[in-house]
Every structure is written in structure tokens, then in C-alpha cells.
Amino acid sequence: MTATKNQFNVNEFGYYGQFGGAYIPEILFNNVEELKNNYLTIMNSQSFKTEFDDLLKNYVGRPTPLYLAKNLSKQFNTTIYLKREDLNHTGAHKINNAIGQILLANRLGKKRIIAETGAGQHGVATATVCALMGLECIVYMGQADIERQAPNVARMKMLGAKVVSVTSGTKTLKDATNEAIRDWINHAEDTHYIIGSVVGPHPYPDMVARFQSVISAEIKTQLLSCVGKQNPDYVIACVGGGSNAAGAFYHFLNDLEVQLIGVEASGKGIHSGHTAATLTVGTPGIIHGSKTYLMQTNDGQITEPYSISAGLDYPGVGPVHAYLFETKRANYLSVTDDEAMHAVINLTQKEGIIPALESAHALAALSQINFKPSDTVVLNLSGRGDKDLTTYINYLDTHTHAK
Amino acid sequence: MQNRIDNLFKQKNKNILSIFLTAGYPKHDDTLAIIKQLDACKVDLIEIGIPYSDPLADGPIIQQSSQVALENGVTLKNIFEQLKNLRSVTQMPVLLMGYINTVLQFGIETFYQKCNEVGIDGLILPDLPLEEYNSVHKVYAQKYNIHVVFLISPNTSAQRIKVIDEQSKGFIYLVSSNSTTGSGKELPTTLVQKVEDIKNLHLKNPLLMGFGIKGKPEFDAACKLVNGAIIGSSFITLVGHSTNFEKDISQFISTIKN
């Protein structure tokens, strides 16, 4: 299959090519159908747009800067802009989607909000908007992630959310998502499930991508005023479920001259058996209600992903990425734990920005690409590194290459 | 084509007792031994769960049993191997229950063909959408005489229930989710009212109630409303602790039936 124009959006049945769909227990049919029938009407209504835009501007702090990283550009002998999603309120792009979905939940009359979280960024974003709207908030988080992302757990609790520790399976994002879906099955009538990435049954992947598409809309406008053209040569973003990448790619999908690069976490290495690089090692199947690539055994059992980064530690990937991968519209690279840690230190010391571990995977991929000096590269810096400080300090304590 | 599920409901349409077990649990080779004992106890229907790593529609007990079965090395391939002698053990209707990804990786047609070969009568695939059944699965279900049973909940709309009834064969699985199932002898009045509304739709398929049916009180309460009920978690707990299937299963089933 090769890429042609205007084929990258979801079709009326909820599919991107063969990927996507809504493989859900019948009990959730009403909820998903309600969302499917209403999300576009609500999102396109004037009252929604006004409220969404106002909150993004005055509460989140958008537009986020498009920063010309001169030292990084010099290092890679090209022109690199960082899209500063790390400067959003709550510290990552996740808030864009959380704001959108809470406004949607309000309009659907839902009183109870549930969410899953890996690194805790989506959990914090959801807890934040629930505090803002005065809605009950329950966040499912794997026990292993609760341990490695303690500051975010504390923030969620302070914001009034109930954080439920998930002890099934690997005790990470996959299992937190399972538990959130089970909760939804048991509270189908009054509950809205704010999924944090471009995963899950249709219409979630499309809805979340639309809420995150503000990233690429801003890049176009900002780039025009910086360099006199809307389109860069490259857009680079990390991919776990893939929401920041989906948002950063969104308005460039049909501009085929823009090279789209997604970066997955290869953990301890692609062939180490400890990886989360779904598009490299996975095969098509169904996970969390969606047909996409996933890491699984020949028997169809979902296998345990691994990455040092809690936000990329997921055995599936959004169906839009499966499709962009299959059609070769986007290229997907992978980066190990160590390479990501080096990139953290590099950006911190070169530009004075401490990135999130997730975003560091995108940064580490810079050295895998042969840029021309004349290229314009936009890298989506999806989040800030405050939540990862313990991991960073431990790493620096045990490694000598800090300088 | 005859199907054992249809034959059952022709002979009996009240107090249908269906038991759910997880294949390869508690031990890898226990599957057939448990089925044999259920046959001896004259339950009406058996559902065999195919263990899955991420069983979204199951509660913690069945989830745990799946995990153990997977650790025991159970695969769909060796479930079919174990069930090779199914029909020398029982003539009861037997359904497989599992998740769509397992079937997809096995190969959809091969799966239906294998079900037919070992004498499986029906399938419950909670995450198979009705629309996908119609466009992909139905042709194989018909070819291999496998009834695909769909789930509804008390909150499913009348319109949707009618569509599901039209497409279903065998019976309809009515899920009384945790939030609506009571723990006592009586079912909550809201649930009773909703089930009465469903019955007033005069469906062509019988209704079996599942989820939260723990023992005799819940079973009896469900049977007052619909054609029968499915017991899963409490049976799994029983076999998980049992050192003598023959004695423990007989006792468990007779408590429910008498």
C-alpha cells in the first residue's frame, strides 16, 4: 500500500484502513454509540469551541512556544525547533485532551469520571480538569507505575482524585486500562471514561487526535512567522499509545512533503525481550477495543512490554499509527533506555530544559536521522521531566557519563 | 442441522443451569475431568473459558483462573487437543467462551472448523461486535453449525435487543452487571422491572442470566425471571480449592438444584 492524499482520517465505520473499529463488550455499546453519535456535533458547536479555546488559552497557557533550539541545531547541523508542550499547565500535552473530554462529558451529563494513567501525566491532567469542573474522579494506575511516578500520584491525590492501585498483570498501563474499562462496564450509565491516548474503541482514537491536533495547528502558524513557510521537513514525536505524535502529525498528514517520524521505546533493545517498540516487534490484533499492532504471543496472548519510561510502556499503539506505519506515511524508529537517558542529559545541559523521559525518546532519535543543513525539523517536546527526577538522579548516581 | 443447544431448549426451558469453567484450571489436564463430573451431576449446559491475558469482561476470580491456566501452559491449540474426546464424555451442549484476539491469531475459519470437529455447539465472544459477526463470522458459524451467543445488559435499548435477538442463535446471555446485581435472595426491583421489559419484547431466543450468580438464592431468583442462569466465579473458586472433584462438584451442584 502506498500513501495518497486525504486518506488518513478515520472512515465512517471507525477504521483507518484495516485498523481501528470498536471491539467492545455489548454492555458498553450504549456509551460508545452515544459518544460516536455526538462527539463531532458537540466539538463543532460554537459554545464548545469558545469554551475549549478559552480554557486552552487562559488555563493551559496556549499557544505553547515553538522554540528554535540553537545549541541542539548546531550539534546536529540543521535547524531544530522544539514545540514546547512541556510548558503546558500540568506539564505535558495530556491536558489538551483532558480539557476537551471533560467539556464533552459535561455536555453528555456524566457525573463520574474515570481514567487510566501510565506516567501519571494523563491522570494528573484528568484530576485537574475534574477539580476545575467539580466532578468525581477515579484514576487507575498500575502498582509498578505508582512506585516510579510518586510525585504525580501525590498531585492527583491533592487534586481530589481517588488513585486505584492496579495489581493485575504487569501492574502497568495495560492493566490500568483493563481496570478502567471494567469500571466503565460496571458504571456504564453515569460514567465517562477519559482515555488518555489515541487508543481504545472508535471514536476515541479520532476524538483524542482531534483534541491534540491543536499542536500541529499551532506549529503551522508559528513556523510561518518564524521561517516564512507552514511546513517543516520533519516532524518528530515519541509514541507510546501515540497521542502527542497524532496531534503533532495531524495537520501535516496530507502534506506528503513533510516527513513524519514516530519514536518508540525499545527498552533494553529490540531483541532483548524487554521492549515496548510495538510497531517493530508487534503483529496485528485487538487490544483495548481496537484493531492495531500489538505485542503478543503466537497464541494471541498480549505480552509484557518494558520501557524505563512509564508513559511508553504499552504493548499496543493507536490504530492511526498502525495505519501510518503500514502505508509508510510515517516512519517509526526506536530508542533504548540508555539512549533516552543520554538525550535527557544532553538537552538539559545544552538548552537548559529537563525533558520528560517519554519526550527524550524523540530527542534521542535525532542522531538516527541524516538531516541536511537546510532542513527544518520540528520536535514535539511532549512533557517536562519533573516527574522523572528520581529516575534521573538514580541514573546519574550509577553512571559516570553525566558530564 | 441439529444443534445440541436447540435440542436442550426444546426439551426444557426453565431452571436451565449453566456452569462456566476455565480450560486448564486449576491444573493443565483438569478440563475433561471437570466436564465429566458436571455431566454426571446433570447440569444443562457447559461453558469453557479460553484463558486470555486481558479478559476485559471478566471479574477478578475468572481473571485469576485465566492467569493460572496460562501459566500452566494452556493454548487454544491444546484446548482443542484436550477436547478431542469431549463427545465420548458428555452429550450436553458445550460452548467456548473467549476473546476475539485469540480467535483472530488462531485463524477465524480454522477456529470454527476445530470447534465443529470436537463437538462444540456454541460460542460466546464478548468483544466480538455484532456488525463484525455479520460481515466476517456468520458464514463460518453457519457452515460449521456453531451458534454464536450475544450478550445484552438490562440497559441495552429495546431496539438493539431486537436486532441482537434477530441475529442470535441458541440463547441470549443477559449480563446483570455488578452494579445492578444484589447479594441477597431478591434481585433489585429496578433489575426485575428491566428484565420484565425485556421479556415483553417477546424474543425468539431464551434468556440466561449471568454475572453475580453465586449460589442457590441468586440462581432461584434468576430462574423466576428468565429461563436459567450461568454460574462462573463461585464454581471456579470451588474447583480451585477442591482436592476431590467428584465429591465437591456433586455437592455444589446438588445444593443449587435442590
XYZ file of C-alpha atoms in Angstrom:
661
model
C 0.000 0.000 0.000
C 1.254 3.490 -0.725
C 0.127 6.776 0.672
C -2.067 9.129 -1.263
C -3.736 12.327 -0.171
C -6.774 12.608 2.106
C -6.914 9.048 3.272
C -5.506 9.366 6.749
C -8.614 10.252 8.677
C -10.908 7.695 10.222
C -13.716 6.460 7.944
C -17.416 6.411 8.839
C -17.090 2.926 10.354
C -14.286 3.955 12.660
C -11.414 2.423 10.701
C -8.059 3.641 9.441
C -7.575 1.148 6.612
C -7.900 -2.209 8.368
C -7.134 -0.717 11.807
C -9.417 0.700 14.481
C -13.054 -0.291 14.951
C -14.847 -0.857 18.245
C -14.318 -4.332 19.718
C -16.172 -3.815 22.954
C -18.433 -5.829 25.212
C -22.092 -5.190 24.391
C -22.605 -3.545 27.810
C -20.540 -0.608 26.590
C -22.377 -0.363 23.279
C -24.679 2.432 24.504
C -21.811 4.537 25.826
C -19.631 4.172 22.784
C -22.602 4.728 20.469
C -23.572 7.857 22.427
C -20.051 9.202 22.040
C -19.859 8.223 18.391
C -23.148 9.934 17.568
C -22.381 13.115 19.466
C -18.676 13.880 19.565
C -18.417 15.694 16.239
C -21.614 17.693 16.727
C -20.509 18.765 20.188
C -16.917 19.525 19.157
C -18.120 21.585 16.202
C -20.656 23.592 18.191
C -19.834 27.224 18.803
C -20.321 27.033 22.595
C -17.897 24.123 22.832
C -15.281 25.798 20.648
C -15.487 29.024 22.625
C -15.115 27.265 25.981
C -12.359 24.919 24.734
C -10.328 27.719 23.148
C -10.713 29.924 26.201
C -9.500 27.214 28.573
C -6.588 26.289 26.312
C -5.525 29.910 26.186
C -6.132 31.132 29.713
C -5.939 27.962 31.783
C -3.444 25.778 29.920
C -1.325 28.654 28.604
C -1.560 28.010 24.862
C -0.234 28.571 22.350
C 2.913 26.870 23.578
C 6.123 28.354 22.160
C 7.890 26.999 19.111
C 11.449 27.391 20.305
C 14.460 27.494 17.999
C 16.963 25.302 19.850
C 20.193 26.845 18.620
C 22.623 24.647 20.504
C 20.820 21.477 19.532
C 20.653 22.703 15.926
C 24.394 23.267 15.960
C 25.007 19.804 17.378
C 23.026 18.134 14.587
C 23.989 20.638 11.894
C 20.418 21.503 10.953
C 17.579 23.718 12.205
C 15.642 22.249 15.106
C 12.542 23.766 16.673
C 11.100 22.378 19.886
C 7.334 22.539 20.276
C 7.142 23.282 23.971
C 4.240 21.107 25.174
C 6.248 20.755 28.385
C 5.216 24.316 29.206
C 1.515 23.469 29.344
C -0.281 23.624 32.674
C 0.320 20.229 34.393
C 3.470 19.710 32.364
C 2.542 17.833 29.212
C 0.300 17.681 26.155
C -2.147 15.425 28.022
C -4.131 18.411 29.320
C -5.311 19.332 25.782
C -7.299 16.106 25.565
C -8.434 16.149 29.189
C -9.955 19.638 28.752
C -11.703 18.565 25.569
C -13.130 15.388 27.063
C -14.310 16.986 30.311
C -16.267 19.583 28.327
C -17.726 16.742 26.286
C -18.599 14.755 29.435
C -20.347 17.824 30.857
C -22.466 18.126 27.745
C -23.336 14.415 27.894
C -24.466 14.862 31.501
C -21.888 12.477 33.011
C -21.168 12.933 36.712
C -18.361 10.482 37.290
C -15.005 10.466 35.500
C -12.568 7.591 35.236
C -9.132 7.466 33.631
C -6.107 5.204 33.273
C -2.606 6.518 33.576
C 0.927 5.266 32.988
C 3.423 8.018 33.758
C 0.722 9.853 35.652
C 0.594 12.823 33.280
C -2.817 11.888 31.945
C -4.006 11.080 35.466
C -2.859 14.490 36.691
C -4.471 16.219 33.697
C -7.753 14.395 34.327
C -7.670 15.056 38.083
C -7.001 18.714 37.277
C -9.974 19.178 34.968
C -12.210 17.241 37.385
C -11.193 19.618 40.174
C -11.948 22.509 37.839
C -15.397 21.154 36.961
C -16.218 19.696 40.366
C -16.609 16.122 39.130
C -15.764 12.866 40.890
C -12.503 11.431 39.567
C -11.108 7.898 39.793
C -7.715 7.157 38.258
C -6.482 3.609 37.642
C -2.723 3.246 37.825
C -0.508 0.173 37.847
C 1.192 -0.529 41.154
C 4.604 -0.516 39.437
C 3.904 2.934 37.961
C 2.645 4.269 41.292
C 6.067 3.422 42.677
C 8.105 5.003 39.877
C 5.942 8.127 39.460
C 5.369 9.114 43.076
C 5.181 12.903 42.552
C 2.292 12.532 40.100
C 0.426 10.230 42.480
C 0.740 12.876 45.182
C -0.509 15.549 42.791
C -3.558 13.518 41.785
C -4.488 12.913 45.409
C -4.033 16.574 46.253
C -6.345 17.428 43.366
C -9.015 15.263 44.969
C -8.813 12.189 42.739
C -9.014 8.657 44.015
C -5.990 6.721 42.738
C -6.695 2.994 42.471
C -3.629 0.772 42.511
C -3.879 -1.966 39.880
C -2.179 -5.205 40.863
C -3.198 -7.468 37.984
C -0.839 -8.500 35.164
C 2.315 -6.392 34.835
C 0.868 -3.711 37.104
C 1.447 -1.051 34.421
C -0.519 0.934 31.843
C -2.064 -2.051 30.029
C -3.555 -3.387 33.247
C -4.663 0.058 34.416
C -6.541 0.359 31.103
C -8.185 -3.052 31.631
C -9.369 -1.991 35.090
C -10.686 1.346 33.824
C -12.684 -0.487 31.143
C -14.051 -2.900 33.786
C -15.094 0.070 35.918
C -16.847 1.555 32.891
C -18.684 -1.729 32.266
C -19.964 -1.627 35.845
C -20.912 2.061 35.807
C -21.907 2.445 32.193
C -24.732 4.899 32.774
C -23.250 7.748 34.806
C -19.560 7.493 33.917
C -17.393 8.983 31.193
C -14.064 7.307 30.567
C -11.397 9.846 29.611
C -8.936 7.741 27.627
C -5.542 9.434 27.577
C -4.248 8.358 24.201
C -5.321 7.662 20.628
C -6.256 4.112 21.643
C -9.479 2.329 22.578
C -12.668 1.796 20.581
C -13.821 4.246 17.924
C -14.443 7.202 18.335
C -11.689 7.595 20.959
C -8.664 7.471 18.636
C -10.184 10.109 16.357
C -11.564 12.219 19.193
C -8.270 12.319 21.099
C -6.324 13.059 17.899
C -8.657 15.982 17.186
C -8.178 17.398 20.694
C -4.405 17.058 20.317
C -4.391 18.466 16.783
C -4.036 21.951 18.282
C -0.319 21.098 18.436
C 0.138 20.840 14.668
C -2.281 23.714 14.004
C -0.072 25.965 16.130
C 3.140 24.636 14.574
C 1.869 25.663 11.113
C 1.038 29.197 12.209
C 4.231 29.627 14.226
C 6.502 28.203 11.566
C 5.033 30.584 9.007
C 6.049 33.549 11.110
C 9.482 32.024 12.003
C 10.673 30.798 8.632
C 8.035 32.011 6.181
C 6.575 28.591 5.401
C 3.992 26.442 7.153
C 5.598 23.077 6.619
C 8.844 21.777 8.097
C 10.840 18.967 6.514
C 10.422 16.740 9.551
C 8.024 16.376 12.473
C 9.329 14.091 15.203
C 7.441 12.796 18.246
C 7.607 9.896 20.674
C 4.957 7.154 20.509
C 3.554 5.041 23.312
C -0.152 4.982 22.583
C 0.725 7.896 20.321
C -1.416 10.907 21.243
C 1.249 13.618 21.166
C 2.506 12.244 17.848
C -1.043 12.055 16.471
C -1.573 15.705 17.443
C 1.783 16.833 16.063
C 1.209 14.945 12.757
C -2.481 15.773 12.345
C -2.403 18.855 10.101
C 0.615 17.558 8.172
C -0.844 14.180 7.220
C -1.877 15.300 3.771
C 1.249 17.391 3.208
C 3.267 14.490 1.872
C 6.500 16.501 1.630
C 6.639 16.598 5.450
C 8.421 13.541 6.830
C 6.678 12.247 9.921
C 8.817 10.331 12.400
C 7.409 8.431 15.382
C 9.810 7.149 18.010
C 9.014 4.089 20.101
C 10.765 2.833 23.204
C 12.912 -0.217 22.551
C 13.682 -0.583 26.264
C 16.755 -2.728 26.701
C 16.912 -3.324 22.925
C 14.578 -4.519 20.194
C 15.559 -8.172 20.507
C 16.168 -8.182 24.251
C 12.663 -9.374 25.132
C 12.359 -6.196 27.223
C 10.904 -3.690 24.817
C 7.848 -1.573 24.091
C 8.549 -0.994 20.373
C 5.166 -2.281 19.236
C 5.436 -1.421 15.543
C 8.817 -3.143 15.277
C 8.100 -6.347 17.161
C 4.288 -6.467 17.153
C 1.701 -8.008 14.826
C -1.898 -7.001 14.074
C -4.528 -7.996 16.607
C -7.025 -6.472 19.011
C -6.234 -4.620 22.208
C -8.461 -2.398 24.330
C -11.258 -2.401 21.784
C -9.213 -1.548 18.723
C -7.571 -3.443 15.872
C -3.946 -2.398 15.699
C -0.393 -3.653 16.101
C 0.318 -5.197 19.472
C 2.945 -7.264 21.202
C 1.618 -10.778 21.543
C 2.469 -14.478 21.502
C 1.575 -16.732 18.549
C -1.405 -17.813 20.641
C -2.722 -14.236 20.830
C -1.813 -13.543 24.466
C -0.717 -9.956 25.000
C 2.880 -9.876 26.214
C 4.505 -7.668 28.801
C 6.063 -4.506 27.445
C 9.089 -2.895 29.019
C 10.463 0.627 28.967
C 12.189 2.789 31.553
C 9.554 5.346 30.609
C 6.164 4.636 32.182
C 4.373 6.635 29.502
C 5.718 4.476 26.660
C 5.377 1.151 28.470
C 2.373 -0.057 26.459
C 2.014 -3.236 24.319
C -0.273 -1.618 21.740
C -0.247 1.550 19.663
C -3.018 3.813 18.367
C -4.660 2.447 15.194
C -3.798 5.632 13.311
C -0.105 4.849 13.816
C -0.603 1.247 12.704
C -2.088 2.696 9.544
C 0.575 5.371 9.011
C 3.173 2.635 9.546
C 1.567 0.242 7.102
C 1.091 2.892 4.409
C 4.618 4.202 5.121
C 3.193 7.718 5.513
C 5.197 7.919 8.739
C 8.441 6.208 9.700
C 8.844 4.682 13.116
C 12.218 4.482 14.832
C 13.092 3.127 18.236
C 15.339 4.244 21.046
C 16.706 2.339 24.051
C 16.523 3.329 27.716
C 20.179 4.339 27.668
C 19.882 6.418 24.514
C 16.895 8.228 26.016
C 18.803 8.937 29.238
C 21.711 10.369 27.239
C 19.262 12.601 25.401
C 17.818 13.834 28.710
C 21.230 14.895 29.891
C 22.147 16.359 26.522
C 19.072 18.603 26.301
C 19.348 19.621 29.931
C 22.938 20.728 29.547
C 22.707 22.173 26.028
C 19.390 24.008 26.216
C 18.589 24.204 29.916
C 15.418 22.163 29.503
C 14.817 18.975 31.503
C 12.549 16.864 29.280
C 10.211 14.040 30.295
C 11.623 10.559 29.707
C 8.980 9.972 27.047
C 9.971 13.087 25.072
C 13.645 12.168 25.481
C 12.997 9.212 23.162
C 12.124 11.638 20.364
C 15.268 13.652 21.148
C 17.451 10.542 21.061
C 16.198 9.723 17.567
C 17.789 12.935 16.216
C 21.097 11.111 15.911
C 19.499 8.351 13.803
C 18.415 10.706 11.017
C 20.658 12.257 8.340
C 19.454 15.828 8.260
C 20.542 18.300 5.640
C 21.827 21.643 6.943
C 18.927 23.296 5.094
C 16.258 21.129 6.807
C 13.723 22.488 9.230
C 12.932 19.987 11.961
C 10.110 20.281 14.490
C 10.389 18.021 17.518
C 7.413 17.765 19.824
C 8.703 18.101 23.363
C 5.640 16.457 24.860
C 6.379 16.891 28.561
C 8.696 18.127 31.256
C 10.950 15.998 33.391
C 9.927 16.952 36.936
C 8.060 13.682 37.402
C 11.164 11.711 36.367
C 13.661 13.372 38.693
C 14.042 10.324 40.927
C 14.804 8.159 37.895
C 17.290 10.755 36.636
C 19.037 11.118 39.979
C 19.337 7.346 40.379
C 20.699 7.065 36.862
C 23.264 9.800 37.391
C 24.327 8.192 40.661
C 25.058 4.885 38.954
C 26.534 6.182 35.676
C 29.610 8.275 35.229
C 28.878 9.949 31.920
C 26.917 12.796 33.491
C 29.368 15.337 32.195
C -28.737 -29.099 11.025
C -29.346 -30.127 14.603
C -27.581 -28.300 17.378
C -27.448 -29.564 20.970
C -28.295 -26.102 22.329
C -31.562 -26.007 20.369
C -32.370 -29.557 21.432
C -31.873 -28.645 25.072
C -34.316 -25.721 24.942
C -36.844 -27.857 23.063
C -36.874 -30.277 25.991
C -36.526 -27.802 28.826
C -36.984 -24.074 29.126
C -36.966 -23.462 32.870
C -34.279 -23.638 35.535
C -31.513 -24.138 32.994
C -28.251 -24.468 34.910
C -25.133 -23.498 33.003
C -21.672 -23.850 34.524
C -18.581 -21.929 33.454
C -15.114 -23.369 33.835
C -11.722 -22.149 32.680
C -9.844 -24.558 30.415
C -6.652 -25.856 32.019
C -7.607 -24.718 35.514
C -6.660 -25.459 38.221
C -4.319 -27.948 36.503
C -3.477 -28.200 32.823
C -5.269 -31.517 32.316
C -8.297 -30.975 34.582
C -10.623 -29.705 31.854
C -12.138 -33.007 30.775
C -12.302 -34.424 34.320
C -14.405 -31.451 35.432
C -16.674 -31.729 32.393
C -17.149 -35.441 33.106
C -18.247 -34.689 36.652
C -20.614 -31.912 35.529
C -22.164 -34.422 33.146
C -22.636 -36.884 35.987
C -24.341 -34.133 38.015
C -26.684 -33.442 35.097
C -26.212 -29.720 34.694
C -27.770 -28.437 31.467
C -25.033 -26.514 29.727
C -21.277 -26.094 29.971
C -19.217 -23.043 29.030
C -15.476 -23.494 28.697
C -13.437 -20.328 29.034
C -10.405 -19.948 26.785
C -7.782 -18.310 29.023
C -6.766 -14.827 27.922
C -4.156 -12.411 29.197
C -6.521 -9.428 29.177
C -10.065 -10.635 29.886
C -11.893 -7.279 29.916
C -15.378 -8.600 30.547
C -14.434 -10.884 33.444
C -14.210 -10.265 37.150
C -11.124 -10.871 39.314
C -11.759 -14.579 40.057
C -12.076 -15.673 36.431
C -9.219 -13.354 35.505
C -7.032 -15.049 38.088
C -8.012 -18.529 36.855
C -7.072 -17.453 33.307
C -3.701 -16.312 34.565
C -3.067 -19.654 36.288
C -4.190 -21.581 33.202
C -1.794 -19.580 31.027
C 0.998 -20.266 33.494
C 0.029 -23.940 33.212
C 0.887 -23.590 29.522
C -2.633 -23.734 28.103
C -3.041 -22.595 24.500
C -6.066 -22.693 22.244
C -4.330 -25.408 20.261
C -4.023 -27.707 23.239
C -7.554 -26.907 24.415
C -8.772 -28.447 21.160
C -6.364 -31.314 21.809
C -7.903 -31.821 25.273
C -11.419 -31.660 23.867
C -10.781 -34.336 21.244
C -12.627 -36.825 23.432
C -15.319 -34.378 24.558
C -18.125 -36.301 22.913
C -17.161 -39.579 24.483
C -17.571 -37.878 27.874
C -20.806 -35.910 27.516
C -23.714 -35.271 25.168
C -24.534 -31.974 26.852
C -24.380 -28.725 24.868
C -20.937 -27.157 25.270
C -19.912 -23.600 24.411
C -16.497 -21.989 24.234
C -16.134 -18.514 25.682
C -13.176 -16.356 24.782
C -11.837 -13.127 23.418
C -11.644 -12.183 19.804
C -7.878 -11.671 19.612
C -7.235 -15.327 20.454
C -9.571 -16.399 17.642
C -8.017 -13.933 15.219
C -4.500 -15.261 15.827
C -5.682 -18.883 15.557
C -7.395 -18.129 12.253
C -11.136 -17.484 12.151
C -12.236 -20.278 9.841
C -9.827 -22.802 11.366
C -11.272 -21.951 14.752
C -14.873 -22.629 13.699
C -13.783 -25.774 11.905
C -11.963 -27.060 15.009
C -14.998 -26.263 17.184
C -17.132 -28.352 14.862
C -14.591 -31.184 14.825
C -14.503 -31.623 18.609
C -18.259 -31.146 19.006
C -18.569 -27.600 20.324
C -22.115 -26.247 19.887
C -21.761 -22.554 20.521
C -19.505 -19.583 21.128
C -19.570 -16.559 23.394
C -17.100 -13.880 22.308
C -17.834 -10.832 24.475
C -15.746 -8.415 22.415
C -16.983 -9.547 19.001
C -19.200 -6.731 17.712
C -22.459 -7.839 16.128
C -21.524 -5.983 12.947
C -18.235 -7.881 12.644
C -20.064 -11.144 13.306
C -22.355 -10.431 10.374
C -19.623 -9.388 7.988
C -16.950 -11.942 8.876
C -18.018 -14.722 11.272
C -21.557 -15.586 10.268
C -20.630 -17.521 7.153
C -18.357 -19.836 9.181
C -20.828 -20.126 12.062
C -23.408 -21.389 9.584
C -21.007 -23.591 7.678
C -19.798 -25.341 10.849
C -23.120 -25.255 12.747
C -21.854 -23.179 15.666
C -24.353 -20.930 17.462
C -22.870 -17.556 18.358
C -24.469 -16.225 21.536
C -24.570 -12.476 22.192
C -24.657 -10.561 25.430
C -27.113 -7.886 26.439
C -27.410 -5.902 29.654
C -30.520 -4.571 31.401
C -29.571 -1.181 29.949
C -29.363 -2.319 26.338
C -32.011 -0.477 24.337
C -35.117 -2.363 23.187
C -34.214 -1.592 19.603
C -30.721 -3.050 19.979
C -32.057 -6.117 21.812
C -34.402 -6.818 18.914
C -31.515 -6.623 16.443
C -29.410 -8.940 18.616
C -32.307 -11.384 19.022
C -32.708 -11.476 15.275
C -29.026 -12.395 14.793
C -28.618 -14.703 17.795
C -28.909 -18.440 17.831
C -29.249 -20.694 20.834
C -29.892 -18.203 23.600
C -29.147 -14.662 24.733
C -26.814 -14.048 27.623
C -28.258 -11.399 29.919
C -25.478 -9.764 31.901
C -26.580 -8.446 35.253
C -23.525 -6.333 35.992
C -22.049 -5.848 39.469
C -23.707 -2.521 39.961
C -27.155 -3.965 39.485
C -26.916 -7.441 40.993
C -27.931 -7.801 44.583
C -26.222 -10.097 47.012
C -29.363 -11.244 48.745
C -32.176 -13.602 47.843
C -34.178 -10.990 45.953
C -32.943 -9.238 42.857
C -33.169 -5.436 42.977
C -36.588 -4.201 41.837
C -35.076 -1.986 39.143
C -33.376 -5.014 37.612
C -36.577 -7.072 37.847
C -38.514 -4.322 36.093
C -35.919 -4.034 33.331
C -35.922 -7.787 32.778
C -39.737 -7.774 32.644
C -39.494 -5.086 29.960
C -37.070 -7.257 28.004
C -39.416 -10.252 28.280
C -42.248 -8.111 26.961
C -40.308 -7.803 23.707
C -41.223 -11.495 23.131
C -37.803 -12.550 21.916
C -37.376 -15.690 19.859
C -34.354 -16.763 21.908
C -34.358 -17.986 25.519
C -32.593 -15.796 28.095
C -29.932 -16.960 30.519
C -28.705 -14.623 33.219
C -25.058 -14.412 34.173
C -22.569 -12.411 36.308
C -23.087 -12.301 40.039
C -24.959 -15.637 40.239
C -23.100 -17.111 43.176
C -25.278 -19.849 44.588
C -28.779 -21.169 45.085
C -30.512 -17.926 46.184
C -29.334 -15.968 43.162
C -29.945 -18.931 40.848
C -33.530 -19.315 42.037
C -34.175 -15.586 41.810
C -32.814 -15.508 38.254
C -34.875 -18.573 37.244
C -38.054 -16.842 38.401
C -37.352 -14.157 35.822
C -35.690 -15.897 32.897
C -35.033 -19.391 31.512
C -31.988 -20.054 33.628
C -28.644 -18.803 34.803
C -24.886 -19.197 34.455
C -22.627 -19.788 37.430
C -18.988 -18.897 36.874
C -16.847 -17.354 39.598
C -18.131 -19.391 42.524
C -17.630 -22.615 40.546
C -14.083 -21.530 39.665
C -13.415 -20.844 43.351
C -14.758 -24.313 44.206
C -12.576 -26.250 41.755
C -9.603 -24.063 42.631
C -9.792 -25.307 46.214
C -11.005 -28.828 45.513
C -8.968 -31.917 46.288
C -11.793 -34.220 45.194
C -13.713 -33.051 42.091
C -16.219 -35.884 42.275
C -17.332 -35.134 45.807
C -17.051 -31.329 45.750
C -18.705 -30.751 42.377
C -21.594 -33.124 43.208
C -22.189 -31.348 46.463
C -22.028 -27.887 44.855
C -24.432 -28.770 42.036
C -26.913 -30.573 44.269
C -27.057 -27.575 46.605
C -28.101 -25.435 43.649
C -30.539 -27.880 42.103
C -32.353 -28.981 45.258
